[in-house]
Coordinates of C-alpha atoms and ligand atoms in Angstrom, one line a residue:
M1 CA -21.0 -14.6 6.7
K2 CA -18.9 -14.2 3.1
R3 CA -16.2 -17.1 3.1
I4 CA -12.7 -16.1 2.4
G5 CA -9.8 -17.7 1.8
V6 CA -5.6 -16.5 2.6
V7 CA -3.6 -17.2 0.1
G8 CA -0.3 -17.0 2.1
L9 CA 0.3 -17.2 5.1
G10 CA 3.4 -15.6 6.1
L11 CA 4.2 -11.4 7.8
I12 CA 1.1 -9.9 5.9
G13 CA -0.8 -12.3 5.2
S14 CA -1.0 -14.2 8.7
R15 CA -2.3 -10.2 9.9
H16 CA -5.0 -10.6 6.8
A17 CA -6.1 -14.4 8.5
R18 CA -6.1 -13.3 11.7
V19 CA -9.4 -10.0 10.4
V20 CA -11.1 -12.5 8.9
L21 CA -11.6 -14.9 11.8
D22 CA -12.6 -11.7 13.6
H23 CA -15.1 -9.7 11.2
P24 CA -18.4 -11.1 11.8
G25 CA -18.7 -11.0 8.2
A26 CA -16.3 -12.9 7.3
E27 CA -15.5 -16.9 7.9
L28 CA -11.7 -18.4 7.9
A29 CA -13.2 -20.8 4.7
A30 CA -9.6 -21.7 3.3
V31 CA -6.2 -21.5 3.9
I32 CA -3.2 -21.9 1.3
D33 CA 0.1 -21.3 2.6
P34 CA 2.9 -24.6 0.6
D35 CA 4.3 -24.3 4.5
A36 CA 2.3 -26.8 6.8
G37 CA 3.4 -25.9 10.1
L38 CA 1.7 -22.4 9.0
R39 CA -1.2 -23.8 7.9
A40 CA -1.8 -26.3 10.9
G41 CA -1.8 -22.8 12.7
Y42 CA -5.5 -21.7 12.0
D43 CA -8.7 -24.0 12.7
A44 CA -10.0 -24.4 8.4
P45 CA -9.2 -26.2 5.7
G46 CA -5.5 -25.8 4.1
F47 CA -4.1 -26.0 0.6
G48 CA -0.5 -25.9 -0.7
D49 CA -2.2 -25.5 -3.6
L50 CA -4.7 -22.4 -4.8
A51 CA -5.2 -25.2 -6.9
D52 CA -5.5 -27.6 -4.7
V53 CA -8.4 -25.7 -3.3
D54 CA -11.6 -27.7 -3.2
V55 CA -14.6 -25.7 -0.8
P56 CA -17.0 -23.2 -1.7
L57 CA -15.0 -19.8 -1.2
D58 CA -16.7 -15.7 -1.6
G59 CA -13.5 -14.0 -2.3
V60 CA -9.7 -14.5 -1.4
I61 CA -7.0 -12.9 -0.2
L62 CA -4.1 -12.4 -2.3
A63 CA -0.6 -12.2 0.2
T64 CA 2.2 -14.7 -1.6
P65 CA 5.4 -12.8 -2.8
S66 CA 4.4 -10.2 -5.4
A67 CA 5.8 -12.2 -8.6
L68 CA 2.8 -15.1 -8.4
H69 CA 0.4 -12.7 -8.4
A70 CA -0.7 -11.9 -11.6
D71 CA -1.2 -16.1 -12.1
H72 CA -3.0 -17.0 -9.2
A73 CA -5.7 -13.9 -9.4
C74 CA -5.3 -15.2 -12.4
V75 CA -6.5 -18.4 -10.6
A76 CA -8.8 -16.6 -8.5
L77 CA -10.5 -15.1 -11.0
A78 CA -10.9 -18.1 -12.9
R79 CA -12.5 -20.4 -10.0
G80 CA -15.0 -17.2 -10.1
W81 CA -13.3 -15.8 -7.2
P82 CA -13.3 -11.5 -6.2
C83 CA -10.3 -10.2 -4.8
I84 CA -8.1 -8.3 -2.9
V85 CA -4.4 -9.1 -4.9
E86 CA -2.0 -7.5 -1.9
K87 CA 0.1 -4.6 -3.1
P88 CA 2.1 -4.2 -5.6
L89 CA -0.1 -5.6 -7.3
A90 CA 2.8 -7.7 -9.6
S91 CA 6.3 -7.8 -10.0
D92 CA 5.9 -5.8 -14.1
L93 CA 2.9 -4.3 -16.0
A94 CA 2.7 -7.4 -17.9
G95 CA 1.5 -9.0 -14.9
A96 CA -0.9 -6.2 -14.0
D97 CA -2.5 -6.4 -17.5
R98 CA -3.2 -9.5 -17.0
I99 CA -4.8 -8.5 -13.4
V100 CA -6.9 -6.0 -15.1
A101 CA -8.0 -8.2 -19.2
A102 CA -9.0 -10.9 -16.1
Q103 CA -11.0 -8.6 -14.4
A104 CA -12.5 -7.1 -17.2
E105 CA -13.3 -10.7 -18.6
T106 CA -14.5 -12.8 -15.6
G107 CA -16.1 -8.8 -14.5
L108 CA -15.0 -9.1 -11.2
P109 CA -14.3 -7.5 -8.1
V110 CA -10.4 -6.8 -8.0
L111 CA -9.5 -4.9 -5.1
T112 CA -5.0 -3.9 -4.6
G113 CA -4.1 -4.4 -0.6
H114 CA -3.5 -0.1 -1.2
H115 CA -4.7 0.2 2.9
R116 CA -3.7 3.9 3.7
R117 CA -6.7 4.5 1.1
Y118 CA -8.8 2.9 4.1
H119 CA -7.6 5.4 7.3
N120 CA -10.2 8.2 7.8
S121 CA -6.9 10.5 8.5
V122 CA -6.5 9.5 4.4
Q123 CA -9.5 10.1 3.2
E124 CA -10.0 13.7 5.6
L125 CA -6.2 15.3 3.7
R126 CA -7.2 14.2 0.8
D127 CA -10.9 16.2 1.2
M128 CA -8.9 19.3 2.5
V129 CA -6.6 19.2 -0.5
Q130 CA -9.1 17.7 -3.7
G131 CA -11.9 20.1 -1.5
G132 CA -9.8 23.9 -1.1
A133 CA -8.9 23.9 1.9
I134 CA -5.5 24.9 0.8
G135 CA -6.4 26.1 -2.9
T136 CA -4.6 25.0 -5.4
A137 CA -2.0 22.6 -4.6
V138 CA 1.4 23.0 -5.1
M139 CA 4.1 20.6 -3.9
A140 CA 5.1 18.3 -1.7
T141 CA 7.3 16.5 1.0
D142 CA 6.7 13.3 2.1
I143 CA 9.9 10.8 3.2
W144 CA 9.7 7.8 4.7
G145 CA 12.4 6.8 6.6
M146 CA 13.4 3.8 8.8
K147 CA 15.3 0.7 9.7
K148 CA 14.3 -2.3 8.6
P149 CA 15.9 -5.8 11.0
D150 CA 19.0 -7.5 8.6
P151 CA 16.5 -11.0 8.7
Y152 CA 13.9 -9.0 6.7
F153 CA 15.9 -10.2 3.9
D154 CA 17.0 -13.6 4.3
T155 CA 14.0 -14.9 1.9
W156 CA 12.6 -14.1 -1.4
R157 CA 13.2 -10.1 -0.3
K158 CA 17.7 -10.7 -0.5
G159 CA 17.0 -9.3 -4.1
A160 CA 15.6 -6.7 -5.9
D161 CA 11.9 -7.9 -5.0
G162 CA 13.6 -6.6 -1.3
S163 CA 13.8 -2.8 -2.7
P164 CA 11.5 -0.9 -0.6
V165 CA 10.0 0.8 -3.7
M166 CA 8.8 -1.5 -4.5
I167 CA 8.0 -2.6 -0.8
N168 CA 7.2 0.8 0.9
M169 CA 7.2 3.6 -2.0
V170 CA 4.8 2.2 -3.6
H171 CA 2.3 2.5 -0.8
D172 CA 3.8 6.4 -0.6
I173 CA 3.1 7.2 -4.2
D174 CA -0.8 5.1 -4.2
T175 CA -0.9 7.9 -0.7
L176 CA 0.1 10.5 -2.8
R177 CA -2.1 9.8 -5.8
F178 CA -4.5 9.5 -4.3
V179 CA -4.9 13.2 -2.6
L180 CA -3.0 15.2 -5.7
G181 CA -4.0 12.8 -8.6
D182 CA -2.7 11.0 -11.5
V183 CA 1.4 11.1 -12.2
A184 CA 2.5 12.7 -15.2
E185 CA 6.6 12.3 -14.4
V186 CA 8.6 10.7 -12.0
Q187 CA 12.7 11.2 -11.3
A188 CA 14.8 8.9 -8.8
M189 CA 17.9 9.2 -7.4
G190 CA 19.9 6.8 -5.3
G191 CA 21.1 7.0 -1.9
A192 CA 24.7 4.8 -0.9
C193 CA 24.4 0.9 -0.5
L194 CA 25.2 1.4 3.1
R195 CA 24.9 -2.5 4.1
G196 CA 27.1 -3.5 1.1
A197 CA 24.1 -5.1 0.1
D198 CA 22.9 -4.8 -4.2
R199 CA 20.0 -3.7 -3.9
V200 CA 18.8 0.4 -3.3
E201 CA 18.0 1.4 -0.3
S202 CA 17.3 5.1 0.2
G203 CA 16.6 7.7 -2.2
I204 CA 14.9 10.5 -3.7
L205 CA 12.2 10.5 -6.0
A206 CA 11.0 13.5 -7.5
L207 CA 7.1 13.5 -8.8
R208 CA 4.9 16.4 -11.2
F209 CA 1.2 15.5 -11.3
A210 CA -0.9 15.8 -14.1
N211 CA -2.9 18.7 -12.3
G212 CA 1.0 20.8 -12.2
A213 CA 2.1 20.4 -8.4
V214 CA 5.1 18.4 -7.1
A215 CA 6.3 16.8 -4.5
S216 CA 9.2 14.8 -3.8
I217 CA 9.6 12.5 -1.6
A218 CA 13.0 10.9 0.2
F219 CA 13.8 7.1 2.2
S220 CA 15.5 4.6 3.4
D221 CA 15.2 1.3 4.7
N222 CA 18.1 2.5 6.4
T223 CA 17.8 4.9 9.7
P224 CA 16.1 4.5 12.5
S225 CA 14.0 8.1 12.7
P226 CA 10.9 9.2 13.5
W227 CA 8.8 9.8 10.4
G228 CA 7.0 7.5 8.4
F229 CA 4.0 6.8 7.2
E230 CA 2.9 3.5 9.4
A231 CA 4.7 5.3 13.3
G232 CA 3.0 8.6 12.3
T233 CA 0.1 6.7 12.0
G234 CA 1.1 4.0 14.3
E235 CA -1.4 1.1 11.4
N236 CA 1.0 -1.6 12.4
F237 CA 2.4 -3.4 15.4
N238 CA 5.8 -4.6 14.1
I239 CA 6.4 -0.8 13.6
A240 CA 7.0 0.9 16.4
T241 CA 4.3 4.8 16.2
T242 CA 5.7 8.3 17.2
G243 CA 3.0 9.9 16.7
Q244 CA 4.7 11.8 13.8
D245 CA 4.5 13.4 11.2
M246 CA 5.9 12.5 7.6
L247 CA 3.7 14.4 4.8
F248 CA 3.3 18.0 3.4
I249 CA 1.4 19.7 1.4
T250 CA 1.8 22.9 0.6
G251 CA -0.7 25.4 -1.8
T252 CA -1.7 28.5 -2.8
K253 CA -3.9 29.6 0.3
G254 CA -2.3 27.8 2.7
A255 CA -0.1 23.9 3.6
V256 CA -1.3 20.5 5.1
S257 CA 0.3 18.0 7.3
F258 CA 0.0 15.0 7.9
P259 CA -0.7 12.6 10.2
S260 CA -2.0 15.0 12.8
L261 CA -4.2 16.7 9.7
T262 CA -3.0 20.4 10.9
L263 CA -3.3 23.6 8.4
W264 CA -2.5 25.9 8.2
R265 CA -4.4 29.4 7.2
G266 CA -4.8 33.0 6.9
A267 CA -0.9 34.2 6.0
T268 CA -1.6 36.0 2.3
D269 CA 2.0 36.1 2.2
W270 CA 6.0 36.0 4.3
S271 CA 5.3 39.3 6.1
Q272 CA 2.4 36.4 7.9
A273 CA 3.3 33.4 10.1
P274 CA -0.3 31.4 9.0
T275 CA -2.3 29.8 12.1
P276 CA -2.8 26.3 12.6
Q277 CA -5.5 24.4 13.7
V278 CA -5.4 20.1 13.9
Q279 CA -8.7 18.7 12.3
Q280 CA -10.7 15.8 13.6
A281 CA -10.4 12.0 12.0
A282 CA -10.9 8.1 13.9
P283 CA -8.9 6.5 14.1
T284 CA -8.9 3.3 11.1
V285 CA -7.5 -0.1 11.2
P286 CA -7.2 -0.4 7.5
L287 CA -7.1 -4.1 7.5
V288 CA -10.3 -4.2 8.9
A289 CA -11.7 -1.3 6.6
Q290 CA -10.8 -2.2 3.6
L291 CA -11.9 -5.7 4.7
T292 CA -15.3 -4.7 5.6
H293 CA -15.2 -2.6 1.7
F294 CA -14.7 -5.9 0.3
L295 CA -16.6 -7.8 1.6
A296 CA -19.6 -5.2 0.8
V297 CA -17.6 -4.8 -2.4
I298 CA -18.5 -8.7 -3.4
D299 CA -22.2 -7.9 -2.1
G300 CA -21.4 -5.4 -4.8
T301 CA -23.5 -2.5 -2.8
E302 CA -19.2 -0.8 -2.7
P303 CA -17.8 0.3 -5.7
P304 CA -14.1 -0.9 -5.6
L305 CA -12.1 1.5 -4.2
I306 CA -9.1 0.4 -5.5
D307 CA -9.1 -2.0 -8.4
A308 CA -7.0 -3.4 -10.7
R309 CA -6.7 -0.5 -12.8
D310 CA -6.3 2.7 -10.9
A311 CA -3.4 0.1 -8.8
R312 CA -1.8 -0.6 -12.4
E313 CA -1.3 3.5 -12.0
T314 CA 0.2 2.7 -8.9
L315 CA 2.5 0.3 -10.1
A316 CA 3.5 2.2 -13.0
V317 CA 5.0 5.3 -11.6
T318 CA 6.7 2.7 -8.9
L319 CA 8.7 0.6 -11.4
A320 CA 9.4 3.7 -13.7
A321 CA 11.4 4.5 -9.9
Q322 CA 12.9 1.5 -9.3
A323 CA 14.2 1.9 -12.7
A324 CA 15.6 5.2 -13.0
L325 CA 17.6 3.8 -9.6
E326 CA 19.1 1.3 -11.0
R327 CA 20.1 2.6 -13.9
Q328 CA 21.2 5.8 -12.0
M329 CA 23.9 3.1 -9.5
G330 CA 23.3 0.5 -10.9
V331 CA 23.0 -2.1 -8.9
A332 CA 19.4 -5.2 -8.5
Ligands
NAD1 N1 -0.3 -4.3 2.3 C1 0.9 -3.7 3.7 O1 0.5 -3.5 3.8 C2 2.0 -4.8 3.5 C3 2.9 -5.6 3.9 C4 3.5 -6.2 3.5 C5 3.5 -7.2 2.4 N2 2.4 -6.9 1.6 C6 2.7 -7.1 0.4 O2 2.2 -8.9 0.7 C7 3.2 -9.6 -0.5 C8 3.5 -10.9 1.3 O3 4.5 -9.9 1.0 P1 4.9 -10.8 3.4 O4 5.5 -10.2 3.8 O5 3.9 -11.2 3.5 O6 6.1 -12.5 2.5 P2 6.0 -13.4 3.4 O7 7.4 -13.9 3.1 O8 6.2 -13.3 4.6 O9 4.9 -14.5 3.3 C9 4.7 -14.6 1.6 C10 3.7 -16.2 2.0 O10 3.3 -16.2 0.9 C11 4.4 -18.1 1.0 N3 3.7 -18.5 -0.5 C12 4.5 -19.3 -1.6 N4 4.1 -19.5 -3.2 C13 2.6 -19.1 -2.7 C14 1.3 -20.6 -3.9 N5 2.4 -20.8 -4.7 N6 0.9 -20.3 -2.8 C15 0.6 -20.2 -1.2 N7 0.9 -18.9 -0.1 C16 2.7 -18.7 -1.5 C17 5.0 -18.2 1.0 O11 5.2 -19.5 1.6 C18 4.7 -17.2 2.8 O12 4.2 -17.7 3.4 C19 3.7 -9.1 -1.1 O13 3.5 -8.4 -2.3 C20 4.7 -8.3 -0.4 O14 4.4 -6.8 -1.1 C21 2.1 -6.4 1.6

């Protein structure tokens, strides 16, 4: 049994704590949050500050506001604790570089909470695309259109930190990086701020990958559409499931849509219609799969699926997109 501490008991931290409690290989050995009321909800030693923890731990999950990730990861690594740092790895590249340096200095593993990589369906998509099932990848279209309820923004998400680029598109960008490889260039165009808040809420990102493929991501957190990763996969009980495809990738020999993993092949040019074939991937509970992987990483039996250096690259693309939107729209 690995003794795991969960730091930050809010929206995602409470889910991590539940996953740790239910996991046969882990014990919830500490909960850390300045909110005593949240700590009281767990039958585990509670602390208001990471520095005050005085129980032995084998690893920690950092689910604090993004601006605190770098400080908390450095404290945890200095204490000898491997970490999962929630995404984004940090709120800026300087913070990400501090985590990468601390990881290198201590030799301890740092996973980043890009949990989508743990879906069997995402791994199958990657295998199909990188294994040549659609030939050479040419282009991709990704849609994320969700309506967030207003109270969601009555927190640290009120200002620029509430941009769906930093909170949500970081996942879409990471998924595309996982499937299509490194991003060479990103451009962005913002949509209207219909909520009237000084914050990005919708737009289009254009990505060019090092291998020559291109992708667009159309996003909004102000539209109740059926299309988005969580709605398509049903991975998050806070977001209603529609089961609709939201990512479409084409190549020189065919195309695939996700999450249905419908592979379209057999056409040599536009005079022929390709035929569909649905691939199967066993459903995954990604936070559980991520924790199982973390326990193996702590044991040294598996290498990190996404370490701090890899997550730093996803963050760099995401920050570049956010900066481009802020410049273009004149918003925070
Ligand atoms: N992987 C995912 O799908 C996913 C989903 C949601 C959020 N996140 C990420 O997780 C992080 C937290 O987001 P959230 O939505 O849960 O936020 P939240 O505001 O709901 O929760 C943050 C918690 O951290 C606590 N906290 C603040 N300062 C602290 C400190 N110094 N030490 C310990 N705890 C402290 C707060 O009291 C709060 O309970 C963010 O980085 C966010 O981007 C990831």
